[in-house]
Coordinates of C-alpha atoms in Angstrom, one line a residue:
M25 CA -24.3 -33.5 30.4
P26 CA -22.9 -34.9 27.1
D27 CA -22.9 -31.4 25.7
R28 CA -20.1 -30.3 28.0
P29 CA -17.3 -32.4 26.5
L30 CA -18.4 -31.5 23.0
A31 CA -18.4 -27.8 23.9
A32 CA -15.0 -28.1 25.4
A33 CA -13.6 -29.9 22.3
A34 CA -15.2 -27.3 20.0
L35 CA -13.7 -24.5 22.1
R36 CA -10.2 -26.1 21.9
R37 CA -10.6 -26.6 18.2
R38 CA -11.7 -23.0 17.7
T39 CA -8.8 -21.8 19.8
A40 CA -6.3 -23.9 17.9
I41 CA -7.7 -22.7 14.5
L42 CA -7.7 -19.0 15.6
G43 CA -4.1 -19.5 16.9
L44 CA -3.0 -21.0 13.6
A45 CA -4.7 -18.2 11.7
A46 CA -3.1 -15.5 13.9
A47 CA 0.3 -17.1 13.4
A48 CA -0.2 -17.3 9.6
L49 CA -1.2 -13.7 9.5
A50 CA 1.7 -12.6 11.7
T51 CA 4.3 -14.4 9.6
G52 CA 2.8 -13.2 6.4
C53 CA 3.0 -9.6 7.4
D54 CA 6.4 -8.1 7.4
T55 CA 7.2 -4.6 8.6
G56 CA 9.8 -4.2 5.9
D57 CA 12.5 -3.3 8.4
D58 CA 15.2 -4.5 6.0
L59 CA 14.1 -2.3 3.2
G60 CA 16.8 0.1 2.1
E61 CA 19.1 -0.7 5.0
G62 CA 22.2 -1.0 2.9
S63 CA 25.2 -0.1 5.0
R64 CA 23.6 1.5 8.0
S65 CA 25.7 1.7 11.1
A66 CA 24.8 -0.4 14.2
S67 CA 24.3 2.7 16.3
P68 CA 20.7 3.6 16.8
S69 CA 21.4 7.3 16.7
R70 CA 22.3 9.2 13.6
S71 CA 22.9 12.5 15.3
S72 CA 26.6 11.6 15.9
E73 CA 27.1 10.9 12.2
P74 CA 28.9 13.7 10.3
S75 CA 26.8 15.3 7.5
P76 CA 27.8 14.0 4.1
S77 CA 29.8 16.2 1.8
P78 CA 28.3 17.1 -1.6
S79 CA 30.7 14.6 -3.3
A80 CA 29.8 11.9 -0.8
S81 CA 26.1 12.5 -1.4
A82 CA 26.7 12.3 -5.2
S83 CA 28.4 8.9 -4.8
A84 CA 25.7 7.7 -2.5
E85 CA 23.2 8.6 -5.1
S86 CA 25.0 6.5 -7.7
A87 CA 25.4 3.6 -5.2
R88 CA 21.6 3.2 -4.8
T89 CA 20.4 -0.3 -4.8
P90 CA 18.0 -1.6 -7.5
D91 CA 15.4 -2.0 -4.7
Q92 CA 15.7 1.7 -3.8
A93 CA 15.2 2.6 -7.4
L94 CA 12.2 0.2 -7.6
V95 CA 10.7 1.9 -4.5
D96 CA 11.1 5.3 -6.2
E97 CA 9.2 3.9 -9.3
V98 CA 6.4 2.6 -7.1
L99 CA 6.2 5.9 -5.2
A100 CA 5.8 7.7 -8.6
E101 CA 3.0 5.3 -9.6
L102 CA 1.3 5.9 -6.2
T103 CA 1.6 9.6 -6.6
G104 CA -0.1 9.4 -10.0
A105 CA -2.9 7.3 -8.6
L106 CA -3.4 9.7 -5.7
A107 CA -3.7 12.6 -8.2
V108 CA -6.4 10.7 -10.1
L109 CA -8.2 10.0 -6.8
A110 CA -8.0 13.6 -5.7
Q111 CA -9.6 14.7 -8.9
A112 CA -12.3 12.1 -8.7
R113 CA -13.0 13.0 -5.1
K114 CA -14.2 16.4 -6.2
A115 CA -17.4 14.7 -7.5
P116 CA -19.7 14.4 -4.5
L117 CA -21.0 11.0 -5.6
L118 CA -17.4 9.6 -5.6
R119 CA -16.2 11.0 -2.3
R120 CA -17.2 7.9 -0.4
P121 CA -16.1 5.2 -2.9
V122 CA -12.6 6.7 -3.3
A123 CA -12.0 7.5 0.4
Q124 CA -10.8 4.0 1.2
L125 CA -8.4 3.9 -1.8
L126 CA -7.0 7.3 -0.8
R127 CA -6.3 6.0 2.8
A128 CA -4.8 2.8 1.5
H129 CA -2.5 4.6 -1.0
R130 CA -1.4 7.1 1.7
R131 CA -0.5 4.2 4.0
H132 CA 1.4 2.5 1.2
V133 CA 3.4 5.6 0.6
E134 CA 4.1 5.8 4.4
V135 CA 5.3 2.2 4.5
L136 CA 7.6 2.9 1.6
E137 CA 8.9 5.9 3.5
G138 CA 7.8 8.4 0.9
D139 CA 5.8 11.6 1.3
A140 CA 2.1 11.1 1.0
V141 CA 1.3 14.3 -0.9
V142 CA -2.2 14.3 -2.4
P143 CA -2.0 17.0 -5.1
D144 CA -4.7 19.6 -5.1
A145 CA -7.3 18.9 -7.7
T146 CA -7.9 21.9 -9.9
G147 CA -10.5 22.7 -12.4
P148 CA -14.2 22.1 -12.5
T149 CA -16.0 19.2 -10.8
P150 CA -15.6 16.2 -13.1
D151 CA -18.4 14.0 -14.4
P152 CA -18.7 11.2 -11.9
D153 CA -18.9 8.4 -14.4
V154 CA -15.9 9.7 -16.4
S155 CA -13.9 10.1 -13.1
L156 CA -14.8 6.6 -12.0
R157 CA -13.6 5.1 -15.3
S158 CA -10.3 7.1 -14.8
V159 CA -10.0 5.8 -11.3
R160 CA -10.5 2.2 -12.5
R161 CA -8.0 2.7 -15.3
S162 CA -5.5 4.2 -12.9
E163 CA -5.9 1.6 -10.2
T164 CA -5.6 -1.2 -12.8
T165 CA -2.4 0.3 -14.1
L166 CA -1.1 0.7 -10.5
Q167 CA -2.0 -2.9 -9.7
A168 CA -0.1 -4.2 -12.7
A169 CA 2.9 -2.0 -11.8
L170 CA 2.9 -3.4 -8.3
V171 CA 2.8 -7.0 -9.6
D172 CA 5.7 -6.2 -11.9
A173 CA 7.7 -4.4 -9.1
A174 CA 7.1 -7.4 -6.8
G175 CA 8.6 -9.7 -9.4
R176 CA 11.6 -7.5 -9.9
A177 CA 12.4 -6.8 -6.2
E178 CA 15.6 -8.3 -4.9
S179 CA 14.6 -8.2 -1.3
G180 CA 12.1 -10.8 -0.2
A181 CA 10.5 -8.4 2.3
L182 CA 10.1 -5.8 -0.4
A183 CA 8.6 -8.4 -2.8
K184 CA 6.1 -9.4 -0.2
L185 CA 5.2 -5.8 0.6
L186 CA 4.6 -4.9 -3.0
A187 CA 2.6 -8.1 -3.6
S188 CA 0.5 -7.2 -0.6
M189 CA -0.1 -3.7 -1.9
S190 CA -1.1 -5.2 -5.3
A191 CA -3.6 -7.4 -3.4
S192 CA -4.9 -4.4 -1.6
V193 CA -5.5 -2.5 -4.9
T194 CA -7.2 -5.6 -6.3
Q195 CA -9.5 -5.8 -3.3
H196 CA -10.4 -2.1 -3.5
L197 CA -11.1 -2.5 -7.3
G198 CA -13.4 -5.3 -6.5
V199 CA -15.7 -3.2 -4.3
L200 CA -15.5 0.0 -6.4
P201 CA -18.9 0.6 -8.0
Q202 CA -19.3 0.2 -11.7
K203 CA -21.3 3.4 -12.0
A204 CA -21.2 6.5 -9.9
G205 CA -25.0 6.8 -9.5

């Protein structure tokens, strides 16, 4: 019966470790609720708000925060990366490797409250190796842009979100094949 106390202690230890890991993950992940809040009203419904006049919307445009401009920059970078991935996806050998990146970037656009529009890829089916190099170049550029944006973010939540996106791109780059074949 000496195995019983050891098993109970191991179970308690595992439970404690899993609990700590879950707590660390939960605190490290932020929903980004404070992104772009600015001067929102306390009321949960926006239907009672009057629609802004053209002059009010022009002044609201000039009153954008640096973080909002940063998010727009990141969305432009993501849109460019999505275009490269859409083109690469036309090559049958690359459909599977780029599918995860496409999903990740679409999710990143959603989290930043942008429109995840994957442009239609036009033209002939690209050479898989050339497309894969284009994807790697595009993703490396995106990753660097995300690191830079995380460093420039004024909001801590936005900085964490952008750093997390950068880490995601780095992880996807790590498993992207070197050659298409």
